[in-house]
Coordinates of C-alpha atoms and ligand atoms in Angstrom, one line a residue:
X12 CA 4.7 -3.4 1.3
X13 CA 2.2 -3.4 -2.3
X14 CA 0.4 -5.5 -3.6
X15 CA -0.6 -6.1 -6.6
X16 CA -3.6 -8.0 -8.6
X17 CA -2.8 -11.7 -9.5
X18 CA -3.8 -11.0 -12.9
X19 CA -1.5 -8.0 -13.3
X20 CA 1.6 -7.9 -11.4
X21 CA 2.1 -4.3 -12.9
X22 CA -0.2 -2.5 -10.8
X23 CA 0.6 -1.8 -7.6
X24 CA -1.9 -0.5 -4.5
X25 CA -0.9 -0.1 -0.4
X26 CA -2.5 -1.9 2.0
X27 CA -5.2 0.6 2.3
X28 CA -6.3 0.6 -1.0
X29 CA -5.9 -3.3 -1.0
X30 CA -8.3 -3.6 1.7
X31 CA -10.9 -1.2 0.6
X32 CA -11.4 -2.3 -2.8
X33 CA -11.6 -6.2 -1.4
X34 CA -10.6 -7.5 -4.7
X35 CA -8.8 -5.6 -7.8
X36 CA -10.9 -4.0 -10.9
X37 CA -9.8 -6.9 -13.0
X38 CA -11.0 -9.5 -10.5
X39 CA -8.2 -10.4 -9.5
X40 CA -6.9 -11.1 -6.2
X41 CA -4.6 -8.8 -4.0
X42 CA -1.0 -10.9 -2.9
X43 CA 2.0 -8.9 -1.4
X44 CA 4.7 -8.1 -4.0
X45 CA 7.4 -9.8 -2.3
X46 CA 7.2 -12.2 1.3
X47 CA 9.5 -10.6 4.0
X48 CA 11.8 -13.5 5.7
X49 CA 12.3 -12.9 9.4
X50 CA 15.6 -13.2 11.3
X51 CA 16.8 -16.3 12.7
X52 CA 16.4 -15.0 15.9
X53 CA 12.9 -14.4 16.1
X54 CA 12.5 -17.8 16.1
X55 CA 15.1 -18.7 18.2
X56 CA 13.7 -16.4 20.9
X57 CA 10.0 -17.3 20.1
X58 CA 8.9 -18.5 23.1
X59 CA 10.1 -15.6 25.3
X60 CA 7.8 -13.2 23.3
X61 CA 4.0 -12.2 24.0
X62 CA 1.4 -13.3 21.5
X63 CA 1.1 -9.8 20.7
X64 CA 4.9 -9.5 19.6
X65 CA 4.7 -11.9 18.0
X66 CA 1.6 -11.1 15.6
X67 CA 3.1 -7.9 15.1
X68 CA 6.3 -8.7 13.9
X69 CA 4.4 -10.9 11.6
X70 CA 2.1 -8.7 10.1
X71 CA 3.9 -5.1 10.3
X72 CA 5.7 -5.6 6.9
X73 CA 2.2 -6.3 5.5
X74 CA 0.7 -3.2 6.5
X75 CA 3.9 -0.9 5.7
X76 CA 2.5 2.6 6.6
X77 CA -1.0 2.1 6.2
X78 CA -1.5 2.6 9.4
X79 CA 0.9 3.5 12.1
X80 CA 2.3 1.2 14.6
X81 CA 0.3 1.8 17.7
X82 CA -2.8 1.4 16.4
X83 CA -1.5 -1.8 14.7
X84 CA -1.0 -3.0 18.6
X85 CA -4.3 -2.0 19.5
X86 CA -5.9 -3.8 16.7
X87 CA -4.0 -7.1 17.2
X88 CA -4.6 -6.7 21.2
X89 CA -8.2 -6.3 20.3
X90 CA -8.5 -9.5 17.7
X91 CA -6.1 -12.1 20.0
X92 CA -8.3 -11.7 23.3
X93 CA -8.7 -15.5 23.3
X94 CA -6.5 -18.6 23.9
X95 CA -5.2 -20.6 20.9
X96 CA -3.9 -23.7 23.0
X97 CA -2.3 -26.4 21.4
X98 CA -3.0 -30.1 22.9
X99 CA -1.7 -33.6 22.4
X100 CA -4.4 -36.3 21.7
X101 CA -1.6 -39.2 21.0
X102 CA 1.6 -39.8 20.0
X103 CA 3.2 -37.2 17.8
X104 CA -0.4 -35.7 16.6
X105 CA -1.5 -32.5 18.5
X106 CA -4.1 -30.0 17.9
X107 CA -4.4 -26.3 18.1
X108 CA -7.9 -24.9 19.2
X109 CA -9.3 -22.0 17.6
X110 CA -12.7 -22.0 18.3
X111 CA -12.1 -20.3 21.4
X112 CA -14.1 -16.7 20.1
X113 CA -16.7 -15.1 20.4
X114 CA -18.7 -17.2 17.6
X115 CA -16.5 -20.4 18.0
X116 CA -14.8 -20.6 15.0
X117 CA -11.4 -19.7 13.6
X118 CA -13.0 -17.5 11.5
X119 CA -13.3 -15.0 14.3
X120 CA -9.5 -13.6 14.4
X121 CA -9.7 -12.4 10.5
X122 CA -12.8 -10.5 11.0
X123 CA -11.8 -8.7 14.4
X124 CA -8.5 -7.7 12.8
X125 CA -10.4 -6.7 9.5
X126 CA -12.6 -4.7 11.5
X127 CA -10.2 -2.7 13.2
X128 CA -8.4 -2.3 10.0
X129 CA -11.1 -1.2 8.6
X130 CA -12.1 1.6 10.9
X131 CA -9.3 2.7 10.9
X132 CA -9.0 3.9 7.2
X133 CA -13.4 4.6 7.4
X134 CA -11.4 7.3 9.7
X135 CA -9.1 8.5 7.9
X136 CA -10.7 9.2 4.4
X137 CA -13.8 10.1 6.6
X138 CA -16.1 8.2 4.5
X139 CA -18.6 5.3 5.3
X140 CA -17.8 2.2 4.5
X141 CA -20.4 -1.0 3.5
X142 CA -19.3 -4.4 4.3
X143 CA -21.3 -6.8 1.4
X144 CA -21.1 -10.4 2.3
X145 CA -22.7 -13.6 1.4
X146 CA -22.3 -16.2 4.0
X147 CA -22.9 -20.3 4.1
X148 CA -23.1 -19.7 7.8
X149 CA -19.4 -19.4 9.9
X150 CA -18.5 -16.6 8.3
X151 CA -22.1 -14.5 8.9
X152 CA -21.6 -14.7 12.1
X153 CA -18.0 -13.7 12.8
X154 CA -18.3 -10.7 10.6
X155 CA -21.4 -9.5 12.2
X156 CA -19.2 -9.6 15.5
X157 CA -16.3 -8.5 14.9
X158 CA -17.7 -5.4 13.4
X159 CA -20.5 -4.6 15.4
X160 CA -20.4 -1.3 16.3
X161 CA -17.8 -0.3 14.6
X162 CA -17.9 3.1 14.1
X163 CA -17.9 4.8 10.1
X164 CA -18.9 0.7 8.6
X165 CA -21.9 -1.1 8.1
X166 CA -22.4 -4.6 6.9
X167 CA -24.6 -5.8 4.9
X168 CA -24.6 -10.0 5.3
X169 CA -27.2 -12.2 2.6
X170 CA -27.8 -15.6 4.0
X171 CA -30.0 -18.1 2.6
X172 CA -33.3 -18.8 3.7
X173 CA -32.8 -22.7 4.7
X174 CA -29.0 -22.7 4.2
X175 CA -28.0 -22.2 8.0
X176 CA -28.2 -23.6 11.1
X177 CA -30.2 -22.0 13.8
X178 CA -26.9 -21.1 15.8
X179 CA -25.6 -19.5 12.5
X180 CA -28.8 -17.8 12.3
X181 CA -29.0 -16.2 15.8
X182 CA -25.4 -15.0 15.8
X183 CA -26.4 -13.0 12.4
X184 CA -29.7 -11.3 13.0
X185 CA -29.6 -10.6 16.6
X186 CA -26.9 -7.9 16.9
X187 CA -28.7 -4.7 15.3
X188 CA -27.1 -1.7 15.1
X189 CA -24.6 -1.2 11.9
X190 CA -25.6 -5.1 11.4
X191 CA -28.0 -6.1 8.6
X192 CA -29.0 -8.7 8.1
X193 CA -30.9 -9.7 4.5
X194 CA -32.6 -13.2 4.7
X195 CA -32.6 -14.8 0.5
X196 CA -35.2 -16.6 -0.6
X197 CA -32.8 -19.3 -1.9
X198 CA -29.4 -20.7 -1.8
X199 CA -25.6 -19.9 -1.0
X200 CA -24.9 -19.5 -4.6
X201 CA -27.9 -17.3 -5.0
X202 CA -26.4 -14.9 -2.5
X203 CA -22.9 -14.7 -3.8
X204 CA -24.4 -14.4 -7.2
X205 CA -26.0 -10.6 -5.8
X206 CA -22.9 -9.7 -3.8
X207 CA -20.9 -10.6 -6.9
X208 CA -23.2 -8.2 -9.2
X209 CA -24.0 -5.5 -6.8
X210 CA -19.9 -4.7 -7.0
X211 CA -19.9 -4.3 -10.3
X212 CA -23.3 -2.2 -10.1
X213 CA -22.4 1.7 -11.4
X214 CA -25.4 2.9 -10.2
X215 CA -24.5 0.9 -6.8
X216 CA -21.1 2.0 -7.0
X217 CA -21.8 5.7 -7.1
X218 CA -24.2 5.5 -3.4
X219 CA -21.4 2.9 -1.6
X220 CA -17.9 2.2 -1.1
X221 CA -18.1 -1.2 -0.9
X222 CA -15.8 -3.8 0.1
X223 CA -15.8 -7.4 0.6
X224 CA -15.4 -9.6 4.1
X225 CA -14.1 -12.9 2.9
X226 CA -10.6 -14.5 2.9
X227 CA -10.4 -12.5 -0.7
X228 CA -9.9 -9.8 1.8
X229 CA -5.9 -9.5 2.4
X230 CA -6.6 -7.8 5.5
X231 CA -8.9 -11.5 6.8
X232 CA -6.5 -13.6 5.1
X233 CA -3.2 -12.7 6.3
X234 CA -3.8 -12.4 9.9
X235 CA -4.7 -16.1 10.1
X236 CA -0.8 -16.5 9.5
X237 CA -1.0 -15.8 13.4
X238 CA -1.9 -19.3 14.1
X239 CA 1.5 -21.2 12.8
X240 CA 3.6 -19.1 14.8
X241 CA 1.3 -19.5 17.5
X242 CA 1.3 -23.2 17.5
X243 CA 5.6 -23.0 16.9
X244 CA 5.4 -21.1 20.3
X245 CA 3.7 -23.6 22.1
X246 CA 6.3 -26.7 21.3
X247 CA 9.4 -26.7 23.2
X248 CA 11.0 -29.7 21.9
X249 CA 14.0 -28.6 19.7
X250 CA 15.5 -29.3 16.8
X251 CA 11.8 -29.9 15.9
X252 CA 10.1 -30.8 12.2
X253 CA 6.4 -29.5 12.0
X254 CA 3.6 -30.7 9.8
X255 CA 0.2 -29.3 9.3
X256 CA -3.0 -30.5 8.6
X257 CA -5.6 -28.0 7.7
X258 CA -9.4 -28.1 7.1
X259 CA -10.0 -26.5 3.7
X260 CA -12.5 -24.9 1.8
X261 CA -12.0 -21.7 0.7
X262 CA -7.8 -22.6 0.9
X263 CA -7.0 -19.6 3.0
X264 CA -6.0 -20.7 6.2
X265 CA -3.9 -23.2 4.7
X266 CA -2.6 -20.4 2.6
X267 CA -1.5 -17.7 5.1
X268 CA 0.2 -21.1 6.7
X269 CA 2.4 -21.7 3.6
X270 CA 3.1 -17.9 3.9
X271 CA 4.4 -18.5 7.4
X272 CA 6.5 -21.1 6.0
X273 CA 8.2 -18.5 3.2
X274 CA 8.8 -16.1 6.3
X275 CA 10.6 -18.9 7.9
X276 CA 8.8 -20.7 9.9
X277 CA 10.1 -24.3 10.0
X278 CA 7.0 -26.2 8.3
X279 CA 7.8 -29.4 6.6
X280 CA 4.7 -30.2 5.3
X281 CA 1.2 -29.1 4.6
X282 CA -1.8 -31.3 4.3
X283 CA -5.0 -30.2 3.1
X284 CA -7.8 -32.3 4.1
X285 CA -11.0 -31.7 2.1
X286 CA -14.5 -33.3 2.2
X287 CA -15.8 -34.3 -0.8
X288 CA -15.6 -31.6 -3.0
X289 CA -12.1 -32.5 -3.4
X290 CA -11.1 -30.3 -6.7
X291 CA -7.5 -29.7 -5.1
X292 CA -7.0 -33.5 -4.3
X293 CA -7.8 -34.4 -8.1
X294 CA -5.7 -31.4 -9.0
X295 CA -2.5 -32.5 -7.2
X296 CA -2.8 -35.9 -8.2
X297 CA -4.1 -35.5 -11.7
X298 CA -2.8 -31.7 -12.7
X299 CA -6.0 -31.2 -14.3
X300 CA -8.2 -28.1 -12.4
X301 CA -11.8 -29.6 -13.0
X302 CA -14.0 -28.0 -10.2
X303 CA -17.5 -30.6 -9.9
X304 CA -20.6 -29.1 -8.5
X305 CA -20.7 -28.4 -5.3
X306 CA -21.9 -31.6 -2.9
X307 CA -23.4 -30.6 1.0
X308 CA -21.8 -32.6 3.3
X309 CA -21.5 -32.3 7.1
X310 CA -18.7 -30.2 6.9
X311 CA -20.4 -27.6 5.7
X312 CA -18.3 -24.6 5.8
X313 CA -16.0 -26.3 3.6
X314 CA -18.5 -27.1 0.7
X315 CA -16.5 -25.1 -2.0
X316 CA -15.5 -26.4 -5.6
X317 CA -13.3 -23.3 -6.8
X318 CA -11.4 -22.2 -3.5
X319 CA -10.6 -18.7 -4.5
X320 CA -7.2 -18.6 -2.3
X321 CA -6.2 -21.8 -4.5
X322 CA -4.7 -18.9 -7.1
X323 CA -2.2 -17.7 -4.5
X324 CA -1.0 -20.3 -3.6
X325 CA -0.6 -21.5 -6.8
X326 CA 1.3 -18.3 -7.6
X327 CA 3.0 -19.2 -4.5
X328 CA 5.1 -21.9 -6.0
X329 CA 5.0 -20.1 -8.9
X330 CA 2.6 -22.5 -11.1
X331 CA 5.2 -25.8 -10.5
X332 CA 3.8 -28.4 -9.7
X333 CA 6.5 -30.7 -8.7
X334 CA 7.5 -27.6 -6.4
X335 CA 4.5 -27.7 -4.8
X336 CA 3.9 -31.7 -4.4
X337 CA 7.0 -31.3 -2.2
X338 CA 5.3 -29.2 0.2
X339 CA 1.7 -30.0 0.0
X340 CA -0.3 -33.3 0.2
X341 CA -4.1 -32.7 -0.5
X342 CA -6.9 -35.5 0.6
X343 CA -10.6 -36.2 0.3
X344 CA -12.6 -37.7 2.9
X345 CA -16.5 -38.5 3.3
X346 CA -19.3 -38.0 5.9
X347 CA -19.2 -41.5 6.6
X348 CA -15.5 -41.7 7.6
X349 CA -15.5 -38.1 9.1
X350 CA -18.3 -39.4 11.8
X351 CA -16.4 -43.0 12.2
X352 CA -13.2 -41.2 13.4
X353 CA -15.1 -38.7 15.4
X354 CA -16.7 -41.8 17.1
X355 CA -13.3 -43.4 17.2
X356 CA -11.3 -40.8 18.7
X357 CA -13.8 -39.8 21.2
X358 CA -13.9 -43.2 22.8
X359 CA -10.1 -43.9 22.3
X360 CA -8.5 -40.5 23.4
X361 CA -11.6 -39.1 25.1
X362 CA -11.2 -35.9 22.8
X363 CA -14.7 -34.5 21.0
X364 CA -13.9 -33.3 17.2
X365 CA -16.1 -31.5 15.3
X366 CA -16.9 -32.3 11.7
X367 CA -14.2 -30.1 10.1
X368 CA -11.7 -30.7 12.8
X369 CA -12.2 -34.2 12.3
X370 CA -11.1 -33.9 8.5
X371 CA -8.2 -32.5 9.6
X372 CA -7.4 -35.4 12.0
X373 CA -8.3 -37.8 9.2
X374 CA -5.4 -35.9 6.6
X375 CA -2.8 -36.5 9.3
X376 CA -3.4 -40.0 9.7
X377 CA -3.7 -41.1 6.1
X378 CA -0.3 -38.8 5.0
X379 CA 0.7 -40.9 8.5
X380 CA 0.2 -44.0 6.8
X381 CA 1.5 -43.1 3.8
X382 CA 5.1 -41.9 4.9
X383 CA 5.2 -44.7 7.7
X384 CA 6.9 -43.1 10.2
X385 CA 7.6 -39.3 11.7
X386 CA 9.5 -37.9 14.2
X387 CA 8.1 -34.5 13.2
X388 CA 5.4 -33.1 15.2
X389 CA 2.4 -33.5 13.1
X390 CA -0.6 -30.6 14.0
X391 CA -4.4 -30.5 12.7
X392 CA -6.3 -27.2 13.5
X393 CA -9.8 -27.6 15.0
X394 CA -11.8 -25.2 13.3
X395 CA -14.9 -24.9 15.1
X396 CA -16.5 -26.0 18.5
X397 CA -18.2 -29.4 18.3
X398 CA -21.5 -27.4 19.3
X399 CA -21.8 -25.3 16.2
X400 CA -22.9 -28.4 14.1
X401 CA -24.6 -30.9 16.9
X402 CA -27.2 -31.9 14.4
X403 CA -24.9 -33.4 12.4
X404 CA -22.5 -35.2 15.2
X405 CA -23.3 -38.7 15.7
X406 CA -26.0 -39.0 18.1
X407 CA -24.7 -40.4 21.4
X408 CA -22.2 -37.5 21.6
X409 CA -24.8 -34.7 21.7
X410 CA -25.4 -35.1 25.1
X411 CA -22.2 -34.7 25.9
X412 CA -21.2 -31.6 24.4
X413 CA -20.1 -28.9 27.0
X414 CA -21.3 -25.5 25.8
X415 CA -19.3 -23.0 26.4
X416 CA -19.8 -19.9 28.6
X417 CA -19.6 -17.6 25.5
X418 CA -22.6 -19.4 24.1
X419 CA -25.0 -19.7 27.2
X420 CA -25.0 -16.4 27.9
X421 CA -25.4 -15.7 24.0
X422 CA -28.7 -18.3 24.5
X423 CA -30.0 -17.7 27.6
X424 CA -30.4 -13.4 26.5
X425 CA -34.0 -12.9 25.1
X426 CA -32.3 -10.8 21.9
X427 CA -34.5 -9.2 19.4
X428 CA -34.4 -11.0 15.5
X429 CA -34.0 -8.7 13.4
X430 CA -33.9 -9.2 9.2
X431 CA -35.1 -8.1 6.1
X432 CA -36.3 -10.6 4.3
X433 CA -36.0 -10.4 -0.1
X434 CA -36.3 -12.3 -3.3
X435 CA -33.3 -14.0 -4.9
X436 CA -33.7 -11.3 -7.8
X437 CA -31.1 -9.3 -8.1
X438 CA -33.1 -5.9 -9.2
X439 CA -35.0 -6.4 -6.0
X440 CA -31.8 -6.3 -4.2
X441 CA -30.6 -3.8 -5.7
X442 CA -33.4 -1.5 -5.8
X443 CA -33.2 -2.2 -1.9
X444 CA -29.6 -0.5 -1.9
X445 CA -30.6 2.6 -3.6
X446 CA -33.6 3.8 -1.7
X447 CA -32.4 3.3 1.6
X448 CA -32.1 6.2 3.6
Ligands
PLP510 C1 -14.2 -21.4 6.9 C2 -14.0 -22.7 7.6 C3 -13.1 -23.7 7.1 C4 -12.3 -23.5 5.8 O1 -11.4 -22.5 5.9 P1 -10.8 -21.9 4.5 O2 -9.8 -20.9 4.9 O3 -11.9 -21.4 3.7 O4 -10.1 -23.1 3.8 C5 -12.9 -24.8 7.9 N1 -13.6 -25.0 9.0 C6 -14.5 -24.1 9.5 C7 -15.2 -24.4 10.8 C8 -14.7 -22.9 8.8 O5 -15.6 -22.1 9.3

C-alpha cells in the first residue's frame, strides 16, 4: 500500500516513509491510495477469530512491506493488552469502553502501535528518532507511555503551563528516561505554534529526524479502525444494522471508523457528537467551513475548531456532500446538557459517563429522536475514564468514582517530577534543540 499527500495525489511514499515524515513536505496529510475491501467471510466468521487476527487482517494491507509480518503480530499483541468491552445501558444503545489502558483513554492504542512502529524503522535505518508533540493533556500522556523506553526514539512533549489537569500532568513528567517533558509558559496554541515551526526549522532539521505523534500520524490514526471491528465482534444478533456515535475533536477516530465501513464493515451510520466548537455541525448543515475560535468547555480534549482528520474524510466521500449527509449526522452539545445527562443516566441506568463519553451518549439520543425509531444497534464510544476529569463531573458523583487499579498504583508510587520549564518564544525553544548534548 502508498500513500500519498492530500494535496498531491501524484506523490507516492510507503508506510515507512509516511510514518517518519508525520505529515508530507507540502503539509498535507498522508491517506492510503486505495481502501482494501475484505471478504465476506471475514465477517461472517468474525466472532470465531482472536482480537489479534482480527487487527491484523485489518491493518496488514496498510503496512504492505514496511515491516514484515511477525513483528506486525508482536506490535498489535503489544498495543491490544487491554479489554475493549462493549455494554448495554438500555434498549438498543450500547457502549464500547476504551479507557481500559494504561492512561485511561482511547488514545492509548494509537500510541502503543505507533511506538512499536516506530522502533521498528529507528532499527532499521539505524538512526534516532525525536518524537515532537504538543499536547492539551490526553494525548501527553499516552504518548509518553506508550513510548517509554523505546529503544532508538525520544519524545519531546510541550504542555502548557496551566492548561492541564494534575492527572495529565503526572502521567507526562514522571516517566524520565527517553521522555521529556518541556513545561510552556502559556497556552495549547502556543505549543503547537513551536512544534509547527520547529518542523519547518533547517537548522532544526539538519540535528533531528523529527516526526509527529498525533492522529496526523497514519501510523496513530489507522489502528483506531481496531475498535469497529472490535465492537462488530462483540454483537451476536444477526442480520444486524450498526450505528455509531463518536466523540470528536480532532475527527480521527470517527475517521478510521468510516474507513472500517469502506473495508466492509456493516455501519449504517455515523454520528459525530461535538461540544461546542461545533465547526463540523454548521458545516454539514450549512456547507459553509467557518472554524470559530476555540471555546474551553469540560470536554476538553475535544476543544478543536479545525479538526485536521476533517480533510480525509472529506476526501473520503470525495468532497460530496449529499454523499456524505447519508452517512454522517454531526451534533453540538453544551456543558450544561453534557453534565444534565451524566446526572440523568447515572441515576436512571446506574452507569457513570465521563464528559466526552457523555457527548457521545447525547448524539445517539438526539439522531434517536430525530429518525424515531431503530432496530439497528446504536453504539457510543466512551473515551476516557470518568476519573481523568473529576473536577469537572458534577459534584455528588466524585465520591463515587471507582479508581482503577492502573491508577492507584500509578498515585500511590512516590515518582520523581521531572520538566524543563521554557518561555513561549520560539527562539528560546529552539535554541534549546540545538545545544543539547
Ligand atoms: C482525543 C480525544 C477525543 C477526540 O478524538 P478525535 O480522534 O480527536 O476526534 C475524545 N475523547 C477523549 C477522551 C480524547 O482524549
Amino acid at each position: 500500500m502508498l500513500y500519498h499527500s492530500l494535496k498531491n495525489h501524484r506523490d507516492l511514499v510507503s508506510f515507512e516513509d509516511a510514518v517518519l515524515r508525520g505529515l508530507a513536505s507540502d503539509g498535507g496529510l498522508y491517506i492510503p491510495e486505495c481502501i482494501p475491501k475484505l471478504k465476506p467471510q471475514f465477517f461472517h466468521n468474525l466472532s470465531r477469530y482472536d482480537i489479534y487476527t482480527i487487527a491484523m487482517t485489518v491493518i496488514k494491507p496498510y503496512i504492505g512491506k514496511s515491516i514484515p509480518e511477525k513483528s506486525i503480530y508482536n506490535i498489535i499483541h503489544d498495543t491490544l493488552n487491554f479489554p475493549f468491552p462493549l455494554k448495554r445501558i438500555h434498549d438498543h444503545i450500547h457502549v464500547l469502553e476504551l479507557f481500559h489502558g494504561p492512561t485511561l483513554a482511547f488514545k492509548d492504542v494509537g500510541a502503543e502501535f505507533m511506538a512499536g512502529c516506530l522502533s521498528f524503522f529507528s532499527k532499521k535505518i539505524e538512526k534516532n528518532v525525536t518524537v515532537l508533540v504538543a499536547t492539551s493533556g490526553d494525548t501527553g500522556g499516552a504518548v509518553a507511555k506508550g513510548f517509554h523506553k523505546k529503544p532508538g526514539i525520544e519524545v519531546i512533549i510541550l504542555y502548557p503551563y496551566n492548561g492541564i489537569s494534575s492527572l495529565q500532568k503526572e502521567q507526562i513528567t514522571s516517566l524520565g528516561n527517553n521522555i521529556l517533558a518541556l513545561e510552556i509558559d502559556g497556552n495549547f496554541d502556543d505549543c503547537q505554534k513551536m512544534v509547527k515551526k520547529a518542523f519547518l526549522d533547517k537548522e532544526v532539521q539538519k540535528k533531528y529526524i523529527l516526526t509527529s505523534a498525533n492522529s496526523i500520524n497514519v501510523a496513530r490514526w489507522l489502528p483506531q479502525m481496531f475498535y469497529y471491528f472490535l465492537a462488530y465482534q462483540q454483537i451476536i444478533e444477526d442480520p444486524i444494522e450498526l450505528i455509531f456515535s463518536v466523540p470528536s475533536g480532532n475527527f480521527g477516530n470517527i475517521c478510521a471508523g468510516m474507513m472500517a465501513e469502506k473495508m466492509g464493515l456493516p455501519i449504517k451510520f455515523f454520528i459525530a457528537s461535538t461540544n461546542v466548537n461545533d465547526t463540523i455541525p454548521r458545516f454539514l448543515k450549512t456547507g459553509k467551513y467557518n472554524p470559530l475560535p476555540v471555546r474551553k468547555t469540560i470536554s476538553n480534549a475535544m476543544d478543536i475548531s479545525d479538526p485536521s482528520n476533517f480533510s480525509r474524510i472529506w476526501n473520503l466521500y470525495e468532497k460530496n456532500m449529499s454523499q456524505l449527509r447519508k452517512k454522517l449526522y454531526s451534533y453540538q452539545f453544551t456543558d450544561e446538557e453534557t453534565l444534565d445527562i451524566i446526572e440523568m443516566v447515572w441515576k436512571k441506568h446506574k452507569y457513570m459517563l465521563d464528559p466526552h463519553g457523555a457527548i457521545g451518549y447525547l448524539g445517539l439520543l438526539q439522531y434517536l429522536q430525530e429518525v424515531k425509531k431503530t432496530s439497528s444497534i446504536a453504539i457510543f464510544l466512551e473515551t476516557a475514564h470518568p476519573i481523568k476529569f473529576i473536577d469537572d463531573m458534577p459534584l455528588f458523583l466524585r465520591k463515587k468514582i471507582i479508581v482503577p487499579k492502573e491508577l492507584e498504583i500509578f498515585l500511590s508510587a512516590k515518582r520523581k517530577k521531572q520538566k524543563i520549564s521554557l518561555s513561549n518564544d520560539f527562539n528560546v525553544f529552539k535554541n534549546w534543540l540545538l545545544e543539547r548534548k
